[in-house]
Amino acid sequence: MALKGIDLKVYPGDFLFIAGASGAGKSTLLRLLFGAEKATSGQVIVGGRNLQAISPNNIAFLRRDVGVIFQDYKLLPRRSVIDNVAFGLEVQGVKLQERHRLAMLLLKAMGLEDKAHGSPLTLSGGEQQRVSIARALIHRPRLILADEPTGNLDQDMTNVIFDLLLEANSAGVTIVVATHNLAIIEELNLRTIVLDRGKIIGDFDSPRGLD
């Protein structure tokens, strides 16, 4: 989906929902924000860096401050569940014992401690999603981008995930969540951008009660 005329400002410490039907451009916008795609015109500035002009090496450094929750998980099939979660810390040079300790804390919060040393290929879709979320949170990034983070989760686990995201946000992490889950948007009542066919058609500080 091509995005047209997007003018969107997200400030440090924001918690922002991006809503819209399938194909509205939500995933494309997130991909622009972590440099997986480049805009054909205009500017995409993240953390003070213009992603239109940034080098591949600097993109890699930028991503150390970004946690991404992918809709299709993107787990590493040849690594164990705990090593998938701990991967961001491994890149940062954290020692094995410490990164496994921190990864296990998150896996326990997700109800997956008994899966820690298994293969991600043995997990259900919902379990893989939880591993993806834990991986995005573990290195305490400055920005978390979440693409339909609770699409395969039940209500109880959805609540756990958003409690973790809200806790990270309260510590100063900027959160951008693309979702069509209108119930969670209304419940949390936080700033919401609405996309339709690649354009912003609404920007609401408090969306509760809107049609």
CSV table of C-alpha atoms in Angstrom, one decimal:
chain,number,residue,atom,x,y,z
A,1,MET,CA,0.0,0.0,0.0
A,2,ALA,CA,1.4,3.4,-1.0
A,3,LEU,CA,1.2,6.2,1.5
A,4,LYS,CA,0.2,9.6,0.3
A,5,GLY,CA,0.8,12.9,1.9
A,6,ILE,CA,1.5,11.5,5.4
A,7,ASP,CA,2.4,14.2,7.9
A,8,LEU,CA,2.8,12.5,11.2
A,9,LYS,CA,4.7,13.6,14.3
A,10,VAL,CA,5.4,11.2,17.2
A,11,TYR,CA,7.2,12.5,20.2
A,12,PRO,CA,9.4,10.7,22.8
A,13,GLY,CA,7.3,8.9,25.3
A,14,ASP,CA,4.1,8.8,23.2
A,15,PHE,CA,1.9,5.8,23.0
A,16,LEU,CA,0.2,5.8,19.6
A,17,PHE,CA,-2.2,3.5,17.9
A,18,ILE,CA,-2.4,3.3,14.1
A,19,ALA,CA,-5.8,2.0,13.1
A,20,GLY,CA,-7.4,1.1,9.8
A,21,ALA,CA,-8.8,-1.8,7.8
A,22,SER,CA,-6.5,-4.4,6.2
A,23,GLY,CA,-4.6,-2.7,3.3
A,24,ALA,CA,-4.9,0.8,4.8
A,25,GLY,CA,-1.1,1.2,5.0
A,26,LYS,CA,-0.4,0.4,8.7
A,27,SER,CA,2.3,-2.1,8.1
A,28,THR,CA,3.9,0.0,5.4
A,29,LEU,CA,4.1,2.9,7.8
A,30,LEU,CA,5.9,0.8,10.4
A,31,ARG,CA,8.3,-0.5,7.8
A,32,LEU,CA,9.2,3.0,6.9
A,33,LEU,CA,9.9,3.8,10.6
A,34,PHE,CA,12.5,1.1,11.0
A,35,GLY,CA,14.1,1.5,7.6
A,36,ALA,CA,12.8,-1.7,6.0
A,37,GLU,CA,11.4,0.5,3.2
A,38,LYS,CA,12.4,3.9,1.9
A,39,ALA,CA,10.0,6.6,1.0
A,40,THR,CA,10.0,7.7,-2.6
A,41,SER,CA,9.6,11.3,-1.5
A,42,GLY,CA,9.6,13.4,1.6
A,43,GLN,CA,11.4,12.5,4.8
A,44,VAL,CA,11.2,9.9,7.5
A,45,ILE,CA,13.0,11.1,10.7
A,46,VAL,CA,13.4,8.7,13.6
A,47,GLY,CA,15.5,9.6,16.7
A,48,GLY,CA,16.8,12.6,14.9
A,49,ARG,CA,18.1,10.6,12.0
A,50,ASN,CA,16.8,11.1,8.4
A,51,LEU,CA,16.2,7.5,7.1
A,52,GLN,CA,16.2,8.8,3.6
A,53,ALA,CA,19.9,9.7,3.9
A,54,ILE,CA,21.2,7.2,6.4
A,55,SER,CA,23.9,4.6,5.6
A,56,PRO,CA,23.3,0.9,6.0
A,57,ASN,CA,25.7,0.8,9.0
A,58,ASN,CA,23.9,3.6,10.7
A,59,ILE,CA,20.5,1.9,10.1
A,60,ALA,CA,21.9,-1.1,12.0
A,61,PHE,CA,22.9,1.2,14.9
A,62,LEU,CA,19.5,2.9,14.8
A,63,ARG,CA,17.7,-0.5,15.1
A,64,ARG,CA,19.5,-1.2,18.4
A,65,ASP,CA,17.2,1.4,19.8
A,66,VAL,CA,14.1,0.0,18.2
A,67,GLY,CA,12.1,-3.1,19.1
A,68,VAL,CA,9.9,-4.5,16.3
A,69,ILE,CA,7.0,-6.9,16.9
A,70,PHE,CA,6.4,-8.4,13.4
A,71,GLN,CA,3.0,-9.7,12.3
A,72,ASP,CA,4.7,-12.8,10.9
A,73,TYR,CA,7.0,-13.2,13.9
A,74,LYS,CA,10.4,-13.5,12.0
A,75,LEU,CA,11.9,-15.9,14.6
A,76,LEU,CA,15.2,-17.7,13.9
A,77,PRO,CA,14.3,-21.4,13.3
A,78,ARG,CA,17.8,-22.7,14.2
A,79,ARG,CA,17.9,-21.1,17.6
A,80,SER,CA,16.0,-22.0,20.7
A,81,VAL,CA,13.1,-20.0,22.0
A,82,ILE,CA,15.3,-18.4,24.8
A,83,ASP,CA,18.0,-17.5,22.3
A,84,ASN,CA,15.4,-15.9,20.0
A,85,VAL,CA,14.2,-13.7,22.9
A,86,ALA,CA,17.8,-12.9,24.0
A,87,PHE,CA,19.1,-12.1,20.5
A,88,GLY,CA,19.0,-8.3,20.9
A,89,LEU,CA,21.1,-8.6,24.0
A,90,GLU,CA,23.6,-10.9,22.2
A,91,VAL,CA,24.0,-8.2,19.6
A,92,GLN,CA,24.8,-5.7,22.4
A,93,GLY,CA,27.5,-8.0,23.8
A,94,VAL,CA,25.6,-9.0,27.0
A,95,LYS,CA,27.0,-12.2,28.5
A,96,LEU,CA,25.1,-15.4,28.0
A,97,GLN,CA,24.1,-16.0,31.6
A,98,GLU,CA,22.7,-12.5,32.0
A,99,ARG,CA,20.8,-12.5,28.7
A,100,HIS,CA,19.3,-15.9,29.5
A,101,ARG,CA,18.3,-14.7,32.9
A,102,LEU,CA,16.5,-11.7,31.5
A,103,ALA,CA,14.9,-13.7,28.7
A,104,MET,CA,13.6,-16.2,31.1
A,105,LEU,CA,11.9,-13.5,33.2
A,106,LEU,CA,10.0,-12.4,30.1
A,107,LEU,CA,9.2,-15.9,29.0
A,108,LYS,CA,7.7,-16.5,32.5
A,109,ALA,CA,5.6,-13.4,32.1
A,110,MET,CA,4.4,-14.8,28.8
A,111,GLY,CA,3.6,-18.2,30.2
A,112,LEU,CA,6.3,-19.8,28.1
A,113,GLU,CA,9.0,-20.8,30.5
A,114,ASP,CA,8.5,-24.5,29.8
A,115,LYS,CA,9.2,-23.8,26.1
A,116,ALA,CA,12.4,-21.9,26.6
A,117,HIS,CA,14.8,-24.5,25.3
A,118,GLY,CA,12.7,-25.9,22.5
A,119,SER,CA,12.5,-24.9,18.9
A,120,PRO,CA,10.3,-22.0,17.8
A,121,LEU,CA,9.0,-24.3,15.0
A,122,THR,CA,7.2,-26.4,17.7
A,123,LEU,CA,5.2,-23.4,18.9
A,124,SER,CA,1.7,-22.4,17.9
A,125,GLY,CA,1.1,-19.1,16.2
A,126,GLY,CA,0.0,-17.4,19.4
A,127,GLU,CA,3.1,-18.7,21.2
A,128,GLN,CA,5.4,-17.5,18.4
A,129,GLN,CA,3.8,-14.1,18.7
A,130,ARG,CA,4.5,-14.0,22.4
A,131,VAL,CA,8.2,-14.9,21.8
A,132,SER,CA,8.3,-12.1,19.2
A,133,ILE,CA,7.0,-9.6,21.7
A,134,ALA,CA,9.4,-10.7,24.4
A,135,ARG,CA,12.3,-10.3,21.9
A,136,ALA,CA,11.2,-6.7,21.1
A,137,LEU,CA,11.0,-5.8,24.8
A,138,ILE,CA,14.2,-7.4,26.2
A,139,HIS,CA,16.8,-4.8,25.3
A,140,ARG,CA,14.7,-1.9,26.5
A,141,PRO,CA,14.6,0.0,23.2
A,142,ARG,CA,13.7,3.7,23.0
A,143,LEU,CA,11.0,2.9,20.4
A,144,ILE,CA,8.8,-0.2,20.0
A,145,LEU,CA,6.9,-0.7,16.7
A,146,ALA,CA,4.2,-3.4,17.0
A,147,ASP,CA,2.3,-4.7,14.0
A,148,GLU,CA,-0.9,-6.4,15.1
A,149,PRO,CA,0.8,-7.7,18.3
A,150,THR,CA,-2.2,-9.5,19.7
A,151,GLY,CA,-3.8,-10.8,16.5
A,152,ASN,CA,-3.3,-14.5,17.6
A,153,LEU,CA,-3.8,-14.0,21.4
A,154,ASP,CA,-6.8,-14.5,23.7
A,155,GLN,CA,-8.1,-11.7,25.8
A,156,ASP,CA,-6.1,-12.6,29.0
A,157,MET,CA,-2.8,-12.7,27.1
A,158,THR,CA,-3.7,-9.5,25.2
A,159,ASN,CA,-4.1,-7.8,28.6
A,160,VAL,CA,-0.7,-9.1,29.7
A,161,ILE,CA,1.0,-7.8,26.5
A,162,PHE,CA,-0.5,-4.4,26.8
A,163,ASP,CA,0.4,-4.2,30.5
A,164,LEU,CA,4.0,-4.8,29.5
A,165,LEU,CA,3.8,-2.2,26.7
A,166,LEU,CA,2.2,0.3,29.1
A,167,GLU,CA,4.9,-0.4,31.7
A,168,ALA,CA,7.6,0.2,29.1
A,169,ASN,CA,5.8,3.4,28.0
A,170,SER,CA,5.7,4.7,31.6
A,171,ALA,CA,9.5,4.2,31.7
A,172,GLY,CA,9.8,6.6,28.7
A,173,VAL,CA,9.7,4.1,25.8
A,174,THR,CA,7.8,5.4,22.7
A,175,ILE,CA,5.2,2.9,21.5
A,176,VAL,CA,3.6,2.7,18.1
A,177,VAL,CA,1.0,-0.1,17.7
A,178,ALA,CA,-0.7,-0.9,14.4
A,179,THR,CA,-4.0,-2.7,15.0
A,180,HIS,CA,-7.6,-3.2,13.9
A,181,ASN,CA,-8.5,-4.2,17.5
A,182,LEU,CA,-11.0,-1.4,18.2
A,183,ALA,CA,-11.9,-2.8,21.6
A,184,ILE,CA,-8.3,-2.3,22.9
A,185,ILE,CA,-8.1,1.2,21.3
A,186,GLU,CA,-11.3,2.3,23.0
A,187,GLU,CA,-10.3,0.7,26.4
A,188,LEU,CA,-6.9,2.4,26.6
A,189,ASN,CA,-8.2,5.7,25.0
A,190,LEU,CA,-4.8,6.8,23.8
A,191,ARG,CA,-3.9,8.9,20.7
A,192,THR,CA,-5.0,7.1,17.6
A,193,ILE,CA,-4.2,7.8,13.9
A,194,VAL,CA,-6.7,6.3,11.4
A,195,LEU,CA,-5.5,5.4,8.0
A,196,ASP,CA,-7.6,4.7,4.9
A,197,ARG,CA,-6.0,3.7,1.5
A,198,GLY,CA,-2.7,5.2,2.5
A,199,LYS,CA,-3.9,8.5,3.9
A,200,ILE,CA,-4.5,9.8,7.4
A,201,ILE,CA,-8.2,10.5,7.8
A,202,GLY,CA,-8.2,11.0,11.6
A,203,ASP,CA,-6.0,11.9,14.5
A,204,PHE,CA,-7.7,11.6,17.8
A,205,ASP,CA,-6.2,12.3,21.3
A,206,SER,CA,-9.0,10.4,23.0
A,207,PRO,CA,-10.9,8.1,20.6
A,208,ARG,CA,-13.3,6.5,23.1
A,209,GLY,CA,-16.9,6.8,22.0
A,210,LEU,CA,-16.1,7.8,18.4
A,211,ASP,CA,-17.9,5.9,15.7
